[in-house]
Amino acid sequence: MYNLSEILGKAKAAKPVLAKLGTDAKNEALLLVADELKKSHDEIIKANKVDLLNAEANGMSPALIDRLKLTEERIEGIAEGVRQVAALPDPIGEVLSMWKRPNGLTIGEKRVPMGVIAIIYESRPNVTVDSFALTFKAGNAVILRGGSDCINSNIALVSVIKRALSEKGITEDAVSLVEDTDRKYAEELMKANGFVDLLIPRGGAGLISSVVMNATVPVIETGTGNCHIYVDKSADINMAVRIIRNAKLQRLGVCNACESLVIHRDIADLAIPLIASDLASDEVEIRGDEASCEISNIVTPASEEDYGTEYLAKIISAKVVDDIDEAIAHINKYSTGHSESIITNDYESAQKFLDEIDSACVYVNASTRFTDGFMFGFGAEIGISTQKLHARGPMGLKALTSTKYIIYGNGQIRD
Amino acid sequence: MYNLSEILGKAKAAKPVLAKLGTDAKNEALLLVADELKKSHDEIIKANKVDLLNAEANGMSPALIDRLKLTEERIEGIAEGVRQVAALPDPIGEVLSMWKRPNGLTIGEKRVPMGVIAIIYESRPNVTVDSFALTFKAGNAVILRGGSDCINSNIALVSVIKRALSEKGITEDAVSLVEDTDRKYAEELMKANGFVDLLIPRGGAGLISSVVMNATVPVIETGTGNCHIYVDKSADINMAVRIIRNAKLQRLGVCNACESLVIHRDIADLAIPLIASDLASDEVEIRGDEASCEISNIVTPASEEDYGTEYLAKIISAKVVDDIDEAIAHINKYSTGHSESIITNDYESAQKFLDEIDSACVYVNASTRFTDGFMFGFGAEIGISTQKLHARGPMGLKALTSTKYIIYGNGQIRD
């Protein structure tokens, strides 16, 4: 029987050691990890080949097999990602604020590591390295539980990371891989209260919902995005067409892609034919309400279910509304709280949309595809939170930290 | 059958309305709630009488009955608490930071309400009003699930609050009480994903652990405190005696009371007899390791279990250590991550303790009793978080908020 408790215990024991690591020590270790990854590409590609052969034997789709595949170039890309994390400012130790109370106590709020972070993810081996780099830079120990499809690649990658850490005299327990991908160990990880300070699921809707419903440790829900673009009556229609094309088509399988359109009735006759023919020219299927079907025969009837669907494919829903209030109500009803955008030239509409849409990222006149830690300037991203607790929207290094109060006294007692 | 879904639906529907309420509207409603509470004391006390009679019939202890009891004076105290919340700055709408990206996008992080907050608590009716005032001020709808012991008091209090809200033209769904205290509705609340944005348990260790283990909605774990005071070898012994007395005895049944002592061996011969006799003079039982038993015959032998116990009573554990590293290791092993204090005059020891103790609040030369939203200057407190996600330590109004990104573009698309 596989012993997850040992991993949990070791990760917990590593916490104080990792919290004390200086910025230079962390950055030097990350740079060595990057070098070692590059140097070890033969070893990594060999392990990856086993995963690829298994995937083919299991009938995995070519698109998924491609996501799984590691090449020398891709490994160099992963290593470069680690170098970029090394170059980011260290979030740990920052004192966010400090104040003095009338009784003389001086209270400071200091940024500290979260502790032990567990990541449950699917079949992309780059997530393994990426998750280690970010959690390590923020002073945490990480426990990785990737999918069974890339287990051999993951074992090779984590062994390279451990080797580099060890060479720098840093505890190898900074990173652990759950090598037995039996579901029961993932579930044990979800319930490891007292050991896991934060659990982040990275993957599809099924994985995320299973983690949210089963975990008893603190979780950040990431990901699913039924993102809307609302074309207001004062919209620049050409801008709307351009932004919708970008948000739907620039990359299909991502959580910040646009899945749903909402169009003001006063502009629908002009806007829908242009938007529809532009999207149709790239084989996007448009499923709309009665009004939009009447305006354009490219549009096919939508079901109620369509409005709530994250397609991640060349399909988009469309709905015509009488005013911005109906648009906002529709969006707040069907969205997953990820990213929504209004195309408008009306000041009041823009402000109202920003105020009243209840999503992590709310845009005026821009593509929803910008919801991303790199695009936001965070220099990194561990995921996009769609919950309101702790972090909302793209999560960079700071989302992987906590704070503590440090209080300087000189004998104060409470009356 | 009781219909919790209806309450959940109404609270969710109230979110956008409450999020839009201006500061003046919220404050005026809170002041009216305070006035109405004061005016309605007869009605409230009458309902409370029913709870008191039931409690007596059920053989509740006099101490608990006293906690349950409402008097005109206590109701005025509760109303005064509401007025204080009205006087606090409104956290909603603050833009924490705003920056411009090279592509011209301007990104701001804005503080918004959490949404629907559920509170599960025990038998103190003041928590009902207090929880409403804080969550309402931060723009949230609140669902209250108090204990069965104070259900009649709670129904009366919530009805007074609803009356005042209604008089001000504010939706009564800002506050809901789960009137059927059957455990199954509390459990339904814990699993109301998509409706409850945050669940806060307020009460004893049993309640909190049951919520943490059963909830699938985001939770903030509050409360239990096995707080330590470490007497370093350079401590001012008189200061240590004074602070330990305050932290143990100023109030017994609170989470920030000191439950465990750790004493440096070099000062143990001097410190333990003084501390022990001071505590013993107030009937505090001291349970210590072999070394402390040898030093003072007041000290009785501690079991392993004692080091991990939150007594909330006139008992304290004691342990002698060889150095500060052993002290820190002992504390990090047994503490609940709430509040710990070092008594020292050594600069390095003070810094080391602040750095290495993994607790929400870490003190130098002060009583742990200061871990409190009011003592910290937050003007309010909804609880003390002992988890690392979202909020850690005393939680004021800001802990009841989330943020969202607002992004101003002028046609940006992603390359």
JSON list of C-alpha atoms in Angstrom, two decimals, chain B residues 180-345:
[
{"chain": "B", "resi": 180, "resn": "ASP", "atom": "CA", "xyz": [-35.89, 25.21, 11.85]},
{"chain": "B", "resi": 181, "resn": "THR", "atom": "CA", "xyz": [-32.82, 24.24, 13.87]},
{"chain": "B", "resi": 182, "resn": "ASP", "atom": "CA", "xyz": [-32.86, 20.62, 12.68]},
{"chain": "B", "resi": 183, "resn": "ARG", "atom": "CA", "xyz": [-29.28, 19.66, 11.94]},
{"chain": "B", "resi": 184, "resn": "LYS", "atom": "CA", "xyz": [-30.12, 18.70, 8.38]},
{"chain": "B", "resi": 185, "resn": "TYR", "atom": "CA", "xyz": [-30.73, 22.34, 7.41]},
{"chain": "B", "resi": 186, "resn": "ALA", "atom": "CA", "xyz": [-27.38, 23.35, 8.83]},
{"chain": "B", "resi": 187, "resn": "GLU", "atom": "CA", "xyz": [-25.87, 20.61, 6.67]},
{"chain": "B", "resi": 188, "resn": "GLU", "atom": "CA", "xyz": [-27.80, 21.81, 3.63]},
{"chain": "B", "resi": 189, "resn": "LEU", "atom": "CA", "xyz": [-26.37, 25.27, 4.26]},
{"chain": "B", "resi": 190, "resn": "MET", "atom": "CA", "xyz": [-22.85, 23.81, 4.38]},
{"chain": "B", "resi": 191, "resn": "LYS", "atom": "CA", "xyz": [-23.36, 22.31, 0.94]},
{"chain": "B", "resi": 192, "resn": "ALA", "atom": "CA", "xyz": [-25.23, 25.18, -0.73]},
{"chain": "B", "resi": 193, "resn": "ASN", "atom": "CA", "xyz": [-22.65, 25.69, -3.48]},
{"chain": "B", "resi": 194, "resn": "GLY", "atom": "CA", "xyz": [-23.69, 28.37, -5.91]},
{"chain": "B", "resi": 195, "resn": "PHE", "atom": "CA", "xyz": [-25.68, 30.11, -3.17]},
{"chain": "B", "resi": 196, "resn": "VAL", "atom": "CA", "xyz": [-23.39, 30.59, -0.19]},
{"chain": "B", "resi": 197, "resn": "ASP", "atom": "CA", "xyz": [-20.17, 32.45, -1.03]},
{"chain": "B", "resi": 198, "resn": "LEU", "atom": "CA", "xyz": [-18.70, 32.12, 2.45]},
{"chain": "B", "resi": 199, "resn": "LEU", "atom": "CA", "xyz": [-19.61, 30.18, 5.58]},
{"chain": "B", "resi": 200, "resn": "ILE", "atom": "CA", "xyz": [-18.24, 31.21, 8.96]},
{"chain": "B", "resi": 201, "resn": "PRO", "atom": "CA", "xyz": [-18.71, 28.98, 12.00]},
{"chain": "B", "resi": 202, "resn": "ARG", "atom": "CA", "xyz": [-18.69, 30.90, 15.30]},
{"chain": "B", "resi": 203, "resn": "GLY", "atom": "CA", "xyz": [-18.53, 28.75, 18.38]},
{"chain": "B", "resi": 204, "resn": "GLY", "atom": "CA", "xyz": [-16.71, 25.93, 20.09]},
{"chain": "B", "resi": 205, "resn": "ALA", "atom": "CA", "xyz": [-14.23, 23.45, 18.67]},
{"chain": "B", "resi": 206, "resn": "GLY", "atom": "CA", "xyz": [-16.92, 20.83, 17.97]},
{"chain": "B", "resi": 207, "resn": "LEU", "atom": "CA", "xyz": [-19.04, 23.16, 15.90]},
{"chain": "B", "resi": 208, "resn": "ILE", "atom": "CA", "xyz": [-16.08, 24.50, 13.95]},
{"chain": "B", "resi": 209, "resn": "SER", "atom": "CA", "xyz": [-14.66, 21.10, 13.16]},
{"chain": "B", "resi": 210, "resn": "SER", "atom": "CA", "xyz": [-18.07, 19.79, 12.07]},
{"chain": "B", "resi": 211, "resn": "VAL", "atom": "CA", "xyz": [-18.42, 22.72, 9.65]},
{"chain": "B", "resi": 212, "resn": "VAL", "atom": "CA", "xyz": [-14.89, 22.34, 8.29]},
{"chain": "B", "resi": 213, "resn": "MET", "atom": "CA", "xyz": [-15.36, 18.61, 7.73]},
{"chain": "B", "resi": 214, "resn": "ASN", "atom": "CA", "xyz": [-18.82, 18.82, 6.17]},
{"chain": "B", "resi": 215, "resn": "ALA", "atom": "CA", "xyz": [-18.92, 22.04, 4.19]},
{"chain": "B", "resi": 216, "resn": "THR", "atom": "CA", "xyz": [-18.39, 22.12, 0.44]},
{"chain": "B", "resi": 217, "resn": "VAL", "atom": "CA", "xyz": [-18.85, 25.91, 0.27]},
{"chain": "B", "resi": 218, "resn": "PRO", "atom": "CA", "xyz": [-15.85, 28.12, 1.12]},
{"chain": "B", "resi": 219, "resn": "VAL", "atom": "CA", "xyz": [-15.29, 28.29, 4.88]},
{"chain": "B", "resi": 220, "resn": "ILE", "atom": "CA", "xyz": [-13.18, 30.37, 7.21]},
{"chain": "B", "resi": 221, "resn": "GLU", "atom": "CA", "xyz": [-12.11, 28.30, 10.17]},
{"chain": "B", "resi": 222, "resn": "THR", "atom": "CA", "xyz": [-12.21, 30.39, 13.30]},
{"chain": "B", "resi": 223, "resn": "GLY", "atom": "CA", "xyz": [-11.39, 30.18, 16.81]},
{"chain": "B", "resi": 224, "resn": "THR", "atom": "CA", "xyz": [-9.80, 27.46, 18.81]},
{"chain": "B", "resi": 225, "resn": "GLY", "atom": "CA", "xyz": [-6.71, 28.74, 20.54]},
{"chain": "B", "resi": 226, "resn": "ASN", "atom": "CA", "xyz": [-4.14, 26.71, 22.40]},
{"chain": "B", "resi": 227, "resn": "CYS", "atom": "CA", "xyz": [-2.10, 29.87, 22.96]},
{"chain": "B", "resi": 228, "resn": "HIS", "atom": "CA", "xyz": [1.45, 29.71, 24.32]},
{"chain": "B", "resi": 229, "resn": "ILE", "atom": "CA", "xyz": [3.63, 32.08, 26.26]},
{"chain": "B", "resi": 230, "resn": "TYR", "atom": "CA", "xyz": [7.36, 31.40, 26.08]},
{"chain": "B", "resi": 231, "resn": "VAL", "atom": "CA", "xyz": [9.52, 32.81, 28.86]},
{"chain": "B", "resi": 232, "resn": "ASP", "atom": "CA", "xyz": [12.95, 33.28, 27.31]},
{"chain": "B", "resi": 233, "resn": "LYS", "atom": "CA", "xyz": [16.12, 33.22, 29.41]},
{"chain": "B", "resi": 234, "resn": "SER", "atom": "CA", "xyz": [16.50, 36.99, 29.18]},
{"chain": "B", "resi": 235, "resn": "ALA", "atom": "CA", "xyz": [12.88, 37.65, 30.24]},
{"chain": "B", "resi": 236, "resn": "ASP", "atom": "CA", "xyz": [11.94, 40.26, 32.82]},
{"chain": "B", "resi": 237, "resn": "ILE", "atom": "CA", "xyz": [10.42, 37.77, 35.27]},
{"chain": "B", "resi": 238, "resn": "ASN", "atom": "CA", "xyz": [8.03, 40.25, 36.81]},
{"chain": "B", "resi": 239, "resn": "MET", "atom": "CA", "xyz": [6.74, 41.14, 33.35]},
{"chain": "B", "resi": 240, "resn": "ALA", "atom": "CA", "xyz": [6.37, 37.44, 32.59]},
{"chain": "B", "resi": 241, "resn": "VAL", "atom": "CA", "xyz": [4.34, 36.85, 35.77]},
{"chain": "B", "resi": 242, "resn": "ARG", "atom": "CA", "xyz": [2.10, 39.84, 35.02]},
{"chain": "B", "resi": 243, "resn": "ILE", "atom": "CA", "xyz": [1.51, 38.90, 31.37]},
{"chain": "B", "resi": 244, "resn": "ILE", "atom": "CA", "xyz": [0.89, 35.22, 32.14]},
{"chain": "B", "resi": 245, "resn": "ARG", "atom": "CA", "xyz": [-1.62, 36.14, 34.86]},
{"chain": "B", "resi": 246, "resn": "ASN", "atom": "CA", "xyz": [-3.41, 38.44, 32.41]},
{"chain": "B", "resi": 247, "resn": "ALA", "atom": "CA", "xyz": [-3.37, 35.97, 29.53]},
{"chain": "B", "resi": 248, "resn": "LYS", "atom": "CA", "xyz": [-4.61, 33.07, 31.69]},
{"chain": "B", "resi": 249, "resn": "LEU", "atom": "CA", "xyz": [-7.00, 34.77, 34.06]},
{"chain": "B", "resi": 250, "resn": "GLN", "atom": "CA", "xyz": [-8.36, 38.02, 32.64]},
{"chain": "B", "resi": 251, "resn": "ARG", "atom": "CA", "xyz": [-11.06, 35.93, 30.93]},
{"chain": "B", "resi": 252, "resn": "LEU", "atom": "CA", "xyz": [-11.05, 32.14, 31.05]},
{"chain": "B", "resi": 253, "resn": "GLY", "atom": "CA", "xyz": [-13.38, 30.92, 28.33]},
{"chain": "B", "resi": 254, "resn": "VAL", "atom": "CA", "xyz": [-11.89, 32.79, 25.37]},
{"chain": "B", "resi": 255, "resn": "CYS", "atom": "CA", "xyz": [-9.81, 31.60, 22.46]},
{"chain": "B", "resi": 256, "resn": "ASN", "atom": "CA", "xyz": [-6.99, 34.08, 23.07]},
{"chain": "B", "resi": 257, "resn": "ALA", "atom": "CA", "xyz": [-6.42, 32.98, 26.68]},
{"chain": "B", "resi": 258, "resn": "CYS", "atom": "CA", "xyz": [-3.05, 31.39, 27.43]},
{"chain": "B", "resi": 259, "resn": "GLU", "atom": "CA", "xyz": [-3.25, 27.62, 27.86]},
{"chain": "B", "resi": 260, "resn": "SER", "atom": "CA", "xyz": [0.40, 26.59, 27.70]},
{"chain": "B", "resi": 261, "resn": "LEU", "atom": "CA", "xyz": [3.68, 27.86, 29.14]},
{"chain": "B", "resi": 262, "resn": "VAL", "atom": "CA", "xyz": [7.14, 27.19, 27.76]},
{"chain": "B", "resi": 263, "resn": "ILE", "atom": "CA", "xyz": [10.11, 28.20, 29.92]},
{"chain": "B", "resi": 264, "resn": "HIS", "atom": "CA", "xyz": [13.82, 28.39, 29.15]},
{"chain": "B", "resi": 265, "resn": "ARG", "atom": "CA", "xyz": [15.83, 26.07, 31.41]},
{"chain": "B", "resi": 266, "resn": "ASP", "atom": "CA", "xyz": [18.27, 28.84, 32.42]},
{"chain": "B", "resi": 267, "resn": "ILE", "atom": "CA", "xyz": [15.50, 30.91, 33.98]},
{"chain": "B", "resi": 268, "resn": "ALA", "atom": "CA", "xyz": [13.22, 28.07, 35.10]},
{"chain": "B", "resi": 269, "resn": "ASP", "atom": "CA", "xyz": [14.50, 27.87, 38.69]},
{"chain": "B", "resi": 270, "resn": "LEU", "atom": "CA", "xyz": [13.69, 31.52, 39.21]},
{"chain": "B", "resi": 271, "resn": "ALA", "atom": "CA", "xyz": [10.62, 31.91, 37.02]},
{"chain": "B", "resi": 272, "resn": "ILE", "atom": "CA", "xyz": [8.58, 28.75, 37.66]},
{"chain": "B", "resi": 273, "resn": "PRO", "atom": "CA", "xyz": [8.13, 29.20, 41.43]},
{"chain": "B", "resi": 274, "resn": "LEU", "atom": "CA", "xyz": [7.02, 32.81, 40.97]},
{"chain": "B", "resi": 275, "resn": "ILE", "atom": "CA", "xyz": [4.67, 32.06, 38.07]},
{"chain": "B", "resi": 276, "resn": "ALA", "atom": "CA", "xyz": [3.29, 28.95, 39.76]},
{"chain": "B", "resi": 277, "resn": "SER", "atom": "CA", "xyz": [2.59, 30.58, 43.08]},
{"chain": "B", "resi": 278, "resn": "ASP", "atom": "CA", "xyz": [1.02, 33.58, 41.40]},
{"chain": "B", "resi": 279, "resn": "LEU", "atom": "CA", "xyz": [-1.31, 31.37, 39.35]},
{"chain": "B", "resi": 280, "resn": "ALA", "atom": "CA", "xyz": [-1.98, 29.03, 42.25]},
{"chain": "B", "resi": 281, "resn": "SER", "atom": "CA", "xyz": [-3.10, 31.99, 44.35]},
{"chain": "B", "resi": 282, "resn": "ASP", "atom": "CA", "xyz": [-6.09, 32.09, 41.94]},
{"chain": "B", "resi": 283, "resn": "GLU", "atom": "CA", "xyz": [-6.58, 28.33, 41.99]},
{"chain": "B", "resi": 284, "resn": "VAL", "atom": "CA", "xyz": [-4.97, 27.72, 38.61]},
{"chain": "B", "resi": 285, "resn": "GLU", "atom": "CA", "xyz": [-3.76, 24.13, 38.31]},
{"chain": "B", "resi": 286, "resn": "ILE", "atom": "CA", "xyz": [-0.34, 23.87, 36.64]},
{"chain": "B", "resi": 287, "resn": "ARG", "atom": "CA", "xyz": [0.46, 20.65, 34.78]},
{"chain": "B", "resi": 288, "resn": "GLY", "atom": "CA", "xyz": [4.11, 20.44, 33.84]},
{"chain": "B", "resi": 289, "resn": "ASP", "atom": "CA", "xyz": [6.87, 18.19, 32.55]},
{"chain": "B", "resi": 290, "resn": "GLU", "atom": "CA", "xyz": [9.34, 16.46, 34.87]},
{"chain": "B", "resi": 291, "resn": "ALA", "atom": "CA", "xyz": [11.68, 19.46, 35.03]},
{"chain": "B", "resi": 292, "resn": "SER", "atom": "CA", "xyz": [8.99, 21.90, 36.12]},
{"chain": "B", "resi": 293, "resn": "CYS", "atom": "CA", "xyz": [7.57, 19.43, 38.65]},
{"chain": "B", "resi": 294, "resn": "GLU", "atom": "CA", "xyz": [11.03, 19.15, 40.17]},
{"chain": "B", "resi": 295, "resn": "ILE", "atom": "CA", "xyz": [11.37, 22.92, 40.45]},
{"chain": "B", "resi": 296, "resn": "SER", "atom": "CA", "xyz": [7.99, 23.55, 42.05]},
{"chain": "B", "resi": 297, "resn": "ASN", "atom": "CA", "xyz": [5.84, 21.18, 44.06]},
{"chain": "B", "resi": 298, "resn": "ILE", "atom": "CA", "xyz": [2.78, 23.20, 43.04]},
{"chain": "B", "resi": 299, "resn": "VAL", "atom": "CA", "xyz": [3.21, 21.76, 39.54]},
{"chain": "B", "resi": 300, "resn": "THR", "atom": "CA", "xyz": [1.55, 18.40, 38.89]},
{"chain": "B", "resi": 301, "resn": "PRO", "atom": "CA", "xyz": [2.65, 16.02, 36.11]},
{"chain": "B", "resi": 302, "resn": "ALA", "atom": "CA", "xyz": [1.34, 16.78, 32.62]},
{"chain": "B", "resi": 303, "resn": "SER", "atom": "CA", "xyz": [0.36, 14.12, 30.10]},
{"chain": "B", "resi": 304, "resn": "GLU", "atom": "CA", "xyz": [1.18, 14.38, 26.40]},
{"chain": "B", "resi": 305, "resn": "GLU", "atom": "CA", "xyz": [-2.46, 15.33, 25.86]},
{"chain": "B", "resi": 306, "resn": "ASP", "atom": "CA", "xyz": [-2.14, 18.38, 28.12]},
{"chain": "B", "resi": 307, "resn": "TYR", "atom": "CA", "xyz": [0.23, 20.12, 25.71]},
{"chain": "B", "resi": 308, "resn": "GLY", "atom": "CA", "xyz": [-2.42, 20.07, 23.01]},
{"chain": "B", "resi": 309, "resn": "THR", "atom": "CA", "xyz": [-5.40, 21.07, 25.14]},
{"chain": "B", "resi": 310, "resn": "GLU", "atom": "CA", "xyz": [-7.38, 24.32, 25.03]},
{"chain": "B", "resi": 311, "resn": "TYR", "atom": "CA", "xyz": [-8.61, 24.21, 28.61]},
{"chain": "B", "resi": 312, "resn": "LEU", "atom": "CA", "xyz": [-10.78, 27.35, 28.73]},
{"chain": "B", "resi": 313, "resn": "ALA", "atom": "CA", "xyz": [-10.52, 26.77, 32.49]},
{"chain": "B", "resi": 314, "resn": "LYS", "atom": "CA", "xyz": [-8.18, 27.33, 35.45]},
{"chain": "B", "resi": 315, "resn": "ILE", "atom": "CA", "xyz": [-5.59, 24.89, 34.15]},
{"chain": "B", "resi": 316, "resn": "ILE", "atom": "CA", "xyz": [-2.35, 25.59, 32.29]},
{"chain": "B", "resi": 317, "resn": "SER", "atom": "CA", "xyz": [0.40, 23.33, 30.97]},
{"chain": "B", "resi": 318, "resn": "ALA", "atom": "CA", "xyz": [4.12, 24.00, 31.40]},
{"chain": "B", "resi": 319, "resn": "LYS", "atom": "CA", "xyz": [7.22, 22.71, 29.63]},
{"chain": "B", "resi": 320, "resn": "VAL", "atom": "CA", "xyz": [10.90, 23.48, 30.22]},
{"chain": "B", "resi": 321, "resn": "VAL", "atom": "CA", "xyz": [13.10, 23.75, 27.11]},
{"chain": "B", "resi": 322, "resn": "ASP", "atom": "CA", "xyz": [16.83, 23.93, 26.52]},
{"chain": "B", "resi": 323, "resn": "ASP", "atom": "CA", "xyz": [16.74, 26.78, 24.03]},
{"chain": "B", "resi": 324, "resn": "ILE", "atom": "CA", "xyz": [14.53, 28.94, 21.83]},
{"chain": "B", "resi": 325, "resn": "ASP", "atom": "CA", "xyz": [14.67, 26.42, 18.97]},
{"chain": "B", "resi": 326, "resn": "GLU", "atom": "CA", "xyz": [13.13, 23.77, 21.18]},
{"chain": "B", "resi": 327, "resn": "ALA", "atom": "CA", "xyz": [10.56, 26.30, 22.35]},
{"chain": "B", "resi": 328, "resn": "ILE", "atom": "CA", "xyz": [9.58, 27.18, 18.77]},
{"chain": "B", "resi": 329, "resn": "ALA", "atom": "CA", "xyz": [9.42, 23.51, 17.74]},
{"chain": "B", "resi": 330, "resn": "HIS", "atom": "CA", "xyz": [7.25, 22.67, 20.77]},
{"chain": "B", "resi": 331, "resn": "ILE", "atom": "CA", "xyz": [4.88, 25.57, 20.10]},
{"chain": "B", "resi": 332, "resn": "ASN", "atom": "CA", "xyz": [4.58, 24.92, 16.37]},
{"chain": "B", "resi": 333, "resn": "LYS", "atom": "CA", "xyz": [3.83, 21.29, 17.17]},
{"chain": "B", "resi": 334, "resn": "TYR", "atom": "CA", "xyz": [1.07, 21.83, 19.72]},
{"chain": "B", "resi": 335, "resn": "SER", "atom": "CA", "xyz": [-0.41, 25.25, 19.00]},
{"chain": "B", "resi": 336, "resn": "THR", "atom": "CA", "xyz": [-3.59, 25.76, 17.02]},
{"chain": "B", "resi": 337, "resn": "GLY", "atom": "CA", "xyz": [-1.95, 28.63, 15.13]},
{"chain": "B", "resi": 338, "resn": "HIS", "atom": "CA", "xyz": [-3.87, 31.30, 17.01]},
{"chain": "B", "resi": 339, "resn": "SER", "atom": "CA", "xyz": [-1.68, 33.51, 19.25]},
{"chain": "B", "resi": 340, "resn": "GLU", "atom": "CA", "xyz": [1.68, 33.03, 20.92]},
{"chain": "B", "resi": 341, "resn": "SER", "atom": "CA", "xyz": [3.90, 35.39, 22.87]},
{"chain": "B", "resi": 342, "resn": "ILE", "atom": "CA", "xyz": [7.56, 35.52, 23.85]},
{"chain": "B", "resi": 343, "resn": "ILE", "atom": "CA", "xyz": [8.72, 37.33, 26.96]},
{"chain": "B", "resi": 344, "resn": "THR", "atom": "CA", "xyz": [12.29, 38.37, 26.31]},
{"chain": "B", "resi": 345, "resn": "ASN", "atom": "CA", "xyz": [14.75, 41.20, 26.36]}
]
